[in-house]
Amino acid sequence: MSDRSAHWDNVYATKGEAEVSWFQSSPTTSLAMIRAANLDPEAAIIDIGGGASRLVDALLQDGHRNVAVLDLSSNALDVAKKRLGAAASAVEWIVADATTWRPAKTYDLWHDRAAFHFLTESRDRAAYVERLRSALAPGGHVIIATFAPDGPEKCSGLPVQRHDSASLLAELGAEFELIETRRETHRTPWDSTQAFQFSRFRRRAA
C-alpha cells in the first residue's frame, strides 16, 4: 500500500462520511457542469478521487448507465457501495492511484473534485495528465475542481497546489480548450468556507 493510499484509508476508517471537510450532501456544481456537457445516458463517465462522494448517486439518478469511480482508498469506496446498496453493482469501482493507473477503456467525461490539487510535484501532475490523455476519448470533457488561488493551502493535513482555469489548461496542454469555469464557496460540515474553482475543458477531436 502506498503512503497516499494509507493516508486516505486511515481517514475513512476513522471518520464518518460527513466528518470530512469536503463532504457535500449534494454535489450541485459538479452535477450542473456534467449536465452542461449534454452526454448520452450510455456515455462513459469516470469520477477520479470520487471516494465516498454522492456524485455517483446523482449520476445514476440522472439515468447514466456507464459510471466508474476511482479512488486510492478502498475504505472510501466501501462507504459509497454500502450507501448505494444494490445499485452499486451498476458502477465500476476502481482502487488505484490516478498517477500510476492503467486505464482499460476510454471515457467520455473525466470528473475530479479535489484530487488533482493534492499533486504538488510537477512529475505527479504530468503522470496524472498522461493517464487522462490515455483514458479520455477525442471530443471528451474534463471537469477539474480544485481550491481556488484564494482557497486553503492545506487539506486533511496535506499541502495542496491551488489552481485557476489558466493554470489547469497549462497542465493539460494545447489539445484541450476551456469551455467554462465556475467558482464555488464550499461550506464545510463545521461551517467554515473554502474557495473552489471548477473548470470544464474539452479535448479537441482528432
CSV table of C-alpha atoms in Angstrom, one decimal:
chain,number,residue,atom,x,y,z
A,1,MET,CA,0.0,0.0,0.0
A,2,SER,CA,1.4,3.4,-0.9
A,3,ASP,CA,1.7,6.2,1.6
A,4,ARG,CA,-1.1,8.0,-0.2
A,5,SER,CA,-3.4,5.0,0.0
A,6,ALA,CA,-2.6,4.5,3.6
A,7,HIS,CA,-3.4,8.1,4.4
A,8,TRP,CA,-6.8,8.1,2.8
A,9,ASP,CA,-7.7,4.6,4.1
A,10,ASN,CA,-7.0,5.9,7.6
A,11,VAL,CA,-9.2,9.0,7.0
A,12,TYR,CA,-12.2,6.9,6.0
A,13,ALA,CA,-11.5,4.3,8.7
A,14,THR,CA,-11.6,6.9,11.5
A,15,LYS,CA,-14.1,9.4,10.3
A,16,GLY,CA,-17.7,9.3,9.1
A,17,GLU,CA,-18.8,10.3,5.7
A,18,ALA,CA,-20.0,13.7,6.9
A,19,GLU,CA,-17.0,14.3,9.2
A,20,VAL,CA,-14.5,15.4,6.5
A,21,SER,CA,-14.2,18.9,5.2
A,22,TRP,CA,-15.0,18.1,1.6
A,23,PHE,CA,-18.4,16.4,2.4
A,24,GLN,CA,-21.3,17.6,0.2
A,25,SER,CA,-24.8,16.3,0.7
A,26,SER,CA,-25.4,17.3,-2.9
A,27,PRO,CA,-22.7,17.9,-5.5
A,28,THR,CA,-24.5,20.8,-7.1
A,29,THR,CA,-21.8,22.4,-9.2
A,30,SER,CA,-20.3,19.1,-10.4
A,31,LEU,CA,-23.7,17.9,-11.5
A,32,ALA,CA,-24.6,21.1,-13.2
A,33,MET,CA,-21.3,21.1,-15.2
A,34,ILE,CA,-21.8,17.4,-16.2
A,35,ARG,CA,-25.3,18.1,-17.3
A,36,ALA,CA,-24.0,21.1,-19.4
A,37,ALA,CA,-21.8,18.6,-21.3
A,38,ASN,CA,-25.1,17.1,-22.7
A,39,LEU,CA,-23.9,13.5,-22.6
A,40,ASP,CA,-25.8,10.4,-23.8
A,41,PRO,CA,-27.0,8.1,-21.0
A,42,GLU,CA,-24.6,5.5,-22.3
A,43,ALA,CA,-21.6,7.8,-22.3
A,44,ALA,CA,-18.8,6.6,-20.1
A,45,ILE,CA,-18.1,8.8,-17.0
A,46,ILE,CA,-15.3,8.4,-14.5
A,47,ASP,CA,-15.1,10.2,-11.2
A,48,ILE,CA,-11.4,10.5,-10.2
A,49,GLY,CA,-10.8,10.5,-6.4
A,50,GLY,CA,-14.6,10.1,-6.0
A,51,GLY,CA,-14.2,8.2,-2.8
A,52,ALA,CA,-17.5,8.4,-0.8
A,53,SER,CA,-18.8,11.3,-2.8
A,54,ARG,CA,-22.5,11.3,-3.6
A,55,LEU,CA,-21.9,12.3,-7.2
A,56,VAL,CA,-22.3,8.7,-8.2
A,57,ASP,CA,-25.7,8.5,-6.6
A,58,ALA,CA,-26.8,11.6,-8.6
A,59,LEU,CA,-25.4,10.3,-11.9
A,60,LEU,CA,-27.3,7.1,-11.5
A,61,GLN,CA,-30.5,9.1,-10.6
A,62,ASP,CA,-29.9,11.1,-13.8
A,63,GLY,CA,-30.0,7.9,-15.8
A,64,HIS,CA,-26.3,7.4,-16.6
A,65,ARG,CA,-25.6,3.8,-17.1
A,66,ASN,CA,-21.8,3.7,-17.6
A,67,VAL,CA,-20.3,5.2,-14.5
A,68,ALA,CA,-16.9,4.5,-12.8
A,69,VAL,CA,-15.4,5.7,-9.6
A,70,LEU,CA,-11.7,5.6,-9.0
A,71,ASP,CA,-10.0,6.3,-5.6
A,72,LEU,CA,-6.9,5.5,-3.7
A,73,SER,CA,-8.9,4.3,-0.7
A,74,SER,CA,-10.9,1.0,-0.8
A,75,ASN,CA,-12.4,2.2,2.5
A,76,ALA,CA,-13.8,5.3,0.9
A,77,LEU,CA,-15.3,3.3,-2.0
A,78,ASP,CA,-16.8,0.8,0.5
A,79,VAL,CA,-18.7,3.7,2.1
A,80,ALA,CA,-20.2,4.6,-1.3
A,81,LYS,CA,-21.0,1.0,-2.1
A,82,LYS,CA,-22.8,0.5,1.2
A,83,ARG,CA,-24.8,3.7,0.8
A,84,LEU,CA,-25.9,2.7,-2.8
A,85,GLY,CA,-26.8,-0.9,-1.8
A,86,ALA,CA,-28.0,-3.0,-4.8
A,87,ALA,CA,-27.4,0.0,-7.2
A,88,ALA,CA,-23.6,-0.3,-6.5
A,89,SER,CA,-23.5,-3.3,-8.9
A,90,ALA,CA,-24.2,-0.9,-11.8
A,91,VAL,CA,-21.0,1.0,-11.1
A,92,GLU,CA,-17.3,0.2,-12.0
A,93,TRP,CA,-15.3,0.6,-8.8
A,94,ILE,CA,-11.5,1.1,-9.3
A,95,VAL,CA,-9.0,1.2,-6.4
A,96,ALA,CA,-6.0,2.9,-7.9
A,97,ASP,CA,-3.7,6.0,-7.9
A,98,ALA,CA,-4.6,8.3,-10.8
A,99,THR,CA,-0.9,8.9,-11.4
A,100,THR,CA,0.0,5.2,-11.9
A,101,TRP,CA,-3.3,3.7,-13.1
A,102,ARG,CA,-3.5,2.0,-16.4
A,103,PRO,CA,-6.9,2.7,-18.0
A,104,ALA,CA,-8.6,-0.4,-19.6
A,105,LYS,CA,-11.1,1.7,-21.6
A,106,THR,CA,-11.8,5.2,-22.7
A,107,TYR,CA,-14.3,7.6,-21.1
A,108,ASP,CA,-16.3,10.5,-22.5
A,109,LEU,CA,-16.1,12.6,-19.3
A,110,TRP,CA,-13.4,12.7,-16.6
A,111,HIS,CA,-14.5,14.4,-13.4
A,112,ASP,CA,-12.2,15.3,-10.5
A,113,ARG,CA,-13.3,17.3,-7.5
A,114,ALA,CA,-10.4,17.9,-5.1
A,115,ALA,CA,-7.9,15.1,-6.1
A,116,PHE,CA,-5.7,17.0,-8.6
A,117,HIS,CA,-4.9,19.7,-6.1
A,118,PHE,CA,-3.0,17.2,-3.9
A,119,LEU,CA,-0.4,16.8,-6.6
A,120,THR,CA,2.1,19.3,-5.6
A,121,GLU,CA,5.0,17.8,-7.6
A,122,SER,CA,5.2,18.6,-11.3
A,123,ARG,CA,6.1,15.0,-12.1
A,124,ASP,CA,2.9,13.7,-10.4
A,125,ARG,CA,0.8,16.2,-12.3
A,126,ALA,CA,2.5,15.1,-15.6
A,127,ALA,CA,1.8,11.5,-14.8
A,128,TYR,CA,-1.9,12.3,-14.0
A,129,VAL,CA,-2.3,14.2,-17.3
A,130,GLU,CA,-0.7,11.2,-19.2
A,131,ARG,CA,-3.3,8.9,-17.7
A,132,LEU,CA,-6.1,11.4,-18.5
A,133,ARG,CA,-4.9,11.6,-22.1
A,134,SER,CA,-4.9,7.8,-22.4
A,135,ALA,CA,-8.3,7.5,-20.9
A,136,LEU,CA,-10.3,10.3,-22.5
A,137,ALA,CA,-11.9,9.9,-25.9
A,138,PRO,CA,-11.4,12.6,-28.5
A,139,GLY,CA,-14.0,15.3,-28.0
A,140,GLY,CA,-14.4,14.2,-24.4
A,141,HIS,CA,-14.9,16.5,-21.4
A,142,VAL,CA,-12.7,17.1,-18.4
A,143,ILE,CA,-14.0,18.7,-15.2
A,144,ILE,CA,-11.4,19.5,-12.6
A,145,ALA,CA,-12.3,21.2,-9.3
A,146,THR,CA,-9.5,22.5,-7.0
A,147,PHE,CA,-9.0,25.0,-4.3
A,148,ALA,CA,-9.0,28.4,-6.0
A,149,PRO,CA,-6.0,30.7,-5.7
A,150,ASP,CA,-7.5,32.3,-2.6
A,151,GLY,CA,-8.5,28.9,-1.2
A,152,PRO,CA,-6.9,26.9,1.6
A,153,GLU,CA,-3.2,25.9,1.4
A,154,LYS,CA,-3.8,22.5,3.0
A,155,CYS,CA,-6.5,19.8,3.2
A,156,SER,CA,-6.6,16.8,5.5
A,157,GLY,CA,-3.2,17.9,6.8
A,158,LEU,CA,-1.6,17.7,3.4
A,159,PRO,CA,-0.3,20.6,1.3
A,160,VAL,CA,-2.2,21.4,-1.9
A,161,GLN,CA,-1.5,23.2,-5.2
A,162,ARG,CA,-4.2,25.8,-5.8
A,163,HIS,CA,-5.3,26.5,-9.4
A,164,ASP,CA,-7.4,28.6,-11.7
A,165,SER,CA,-8.6,27.7,-15.2
A,166,ALA,CA,-5.4,29.1,-16.8
A,167,SER,CA,-3.0,27.0,-14.7
A,168,LEU,CA,-5.1,23.9,-15.3
A,169,LEU,CA,-5.1,24.5,-19.1
A,170,ALA,CA,-1.3,24.9,-19.0
A,171,GLU,CA,-1.1,21.5,-17.3
A,172,LEU,CA,-3.5,19.8,-19.8
A,173,GLY,CA,-1.9,21.2,-22.9
A,174,ALA,CA,-2.9,22.6,-26.3
A,175,GLU,CA,-5.2,19.7,-27.3
A,176,PHE,CA,-7.7,20.9,-24.7
A,177,GLU,CA,-9.9,24.0,-24.8
A,178,LEU,CA,-11.6,25.7,-21.8
A,179,ILE,CA,-15.4,25.6,-22.1
A,180,GLU,CA,-16.4,27.1,-18.8
A,181,THR,CA,-15.3,27.9,-15.3
A,182,ARG,CA,-17.3,28.4,-12.1
A,183,ARG,CA,-16.5,29.5,-8.6
A,184,GLU,CA,-17.9,27.8,-5.6
A,185,THR,CA,-17.8,28.7,-1.9
A,186,HIS,CA,-17.9,25.4,-0.2
A,187,ARG,CA,-19.2,25.3,3.3
A,188,THR,CA,-17.7,22.5,5.5
A,189,PRO,CA,-19.7,20.5,8.0
A,190,TRP,CA,-18.3,22.7,10.7
A,191,ASP,CA,-19.5,25.9,8.9
A,192,SER,CA,-16.2,27.3,7.6
A,193,THR,CA,-15.8,28.2,4.0
A,194,GLN,CA,-13.4,27.2,1.2
A,195,ALA,CA,-13.0,28.8,-2.2
A,196,PHE,CA,-13.1,26.3,-5.1
A,197,GLN,CA,-12.9,26.7,-8.8
A,198,PHE,CA,-14.5,24.3,-11.2
A,199,SER,CA,-13.3,24.3,-14.8
A,200,ARG,CA,-14.6,22.2,-17.8
A,201,PHE,CA,-12.4,21.5,-20.7
A,202,ARG,CA,-13.0,19.7,-24.0
A,203,ARG,CA,-10.4,17.6,-25.8
A,204,ARG,CA,-10.2,18.6,-29.4
A,205,ALA,CA,-11.4,15.9,-31.8
A,206,ALA,CA,-8.6,14.1,-33.5
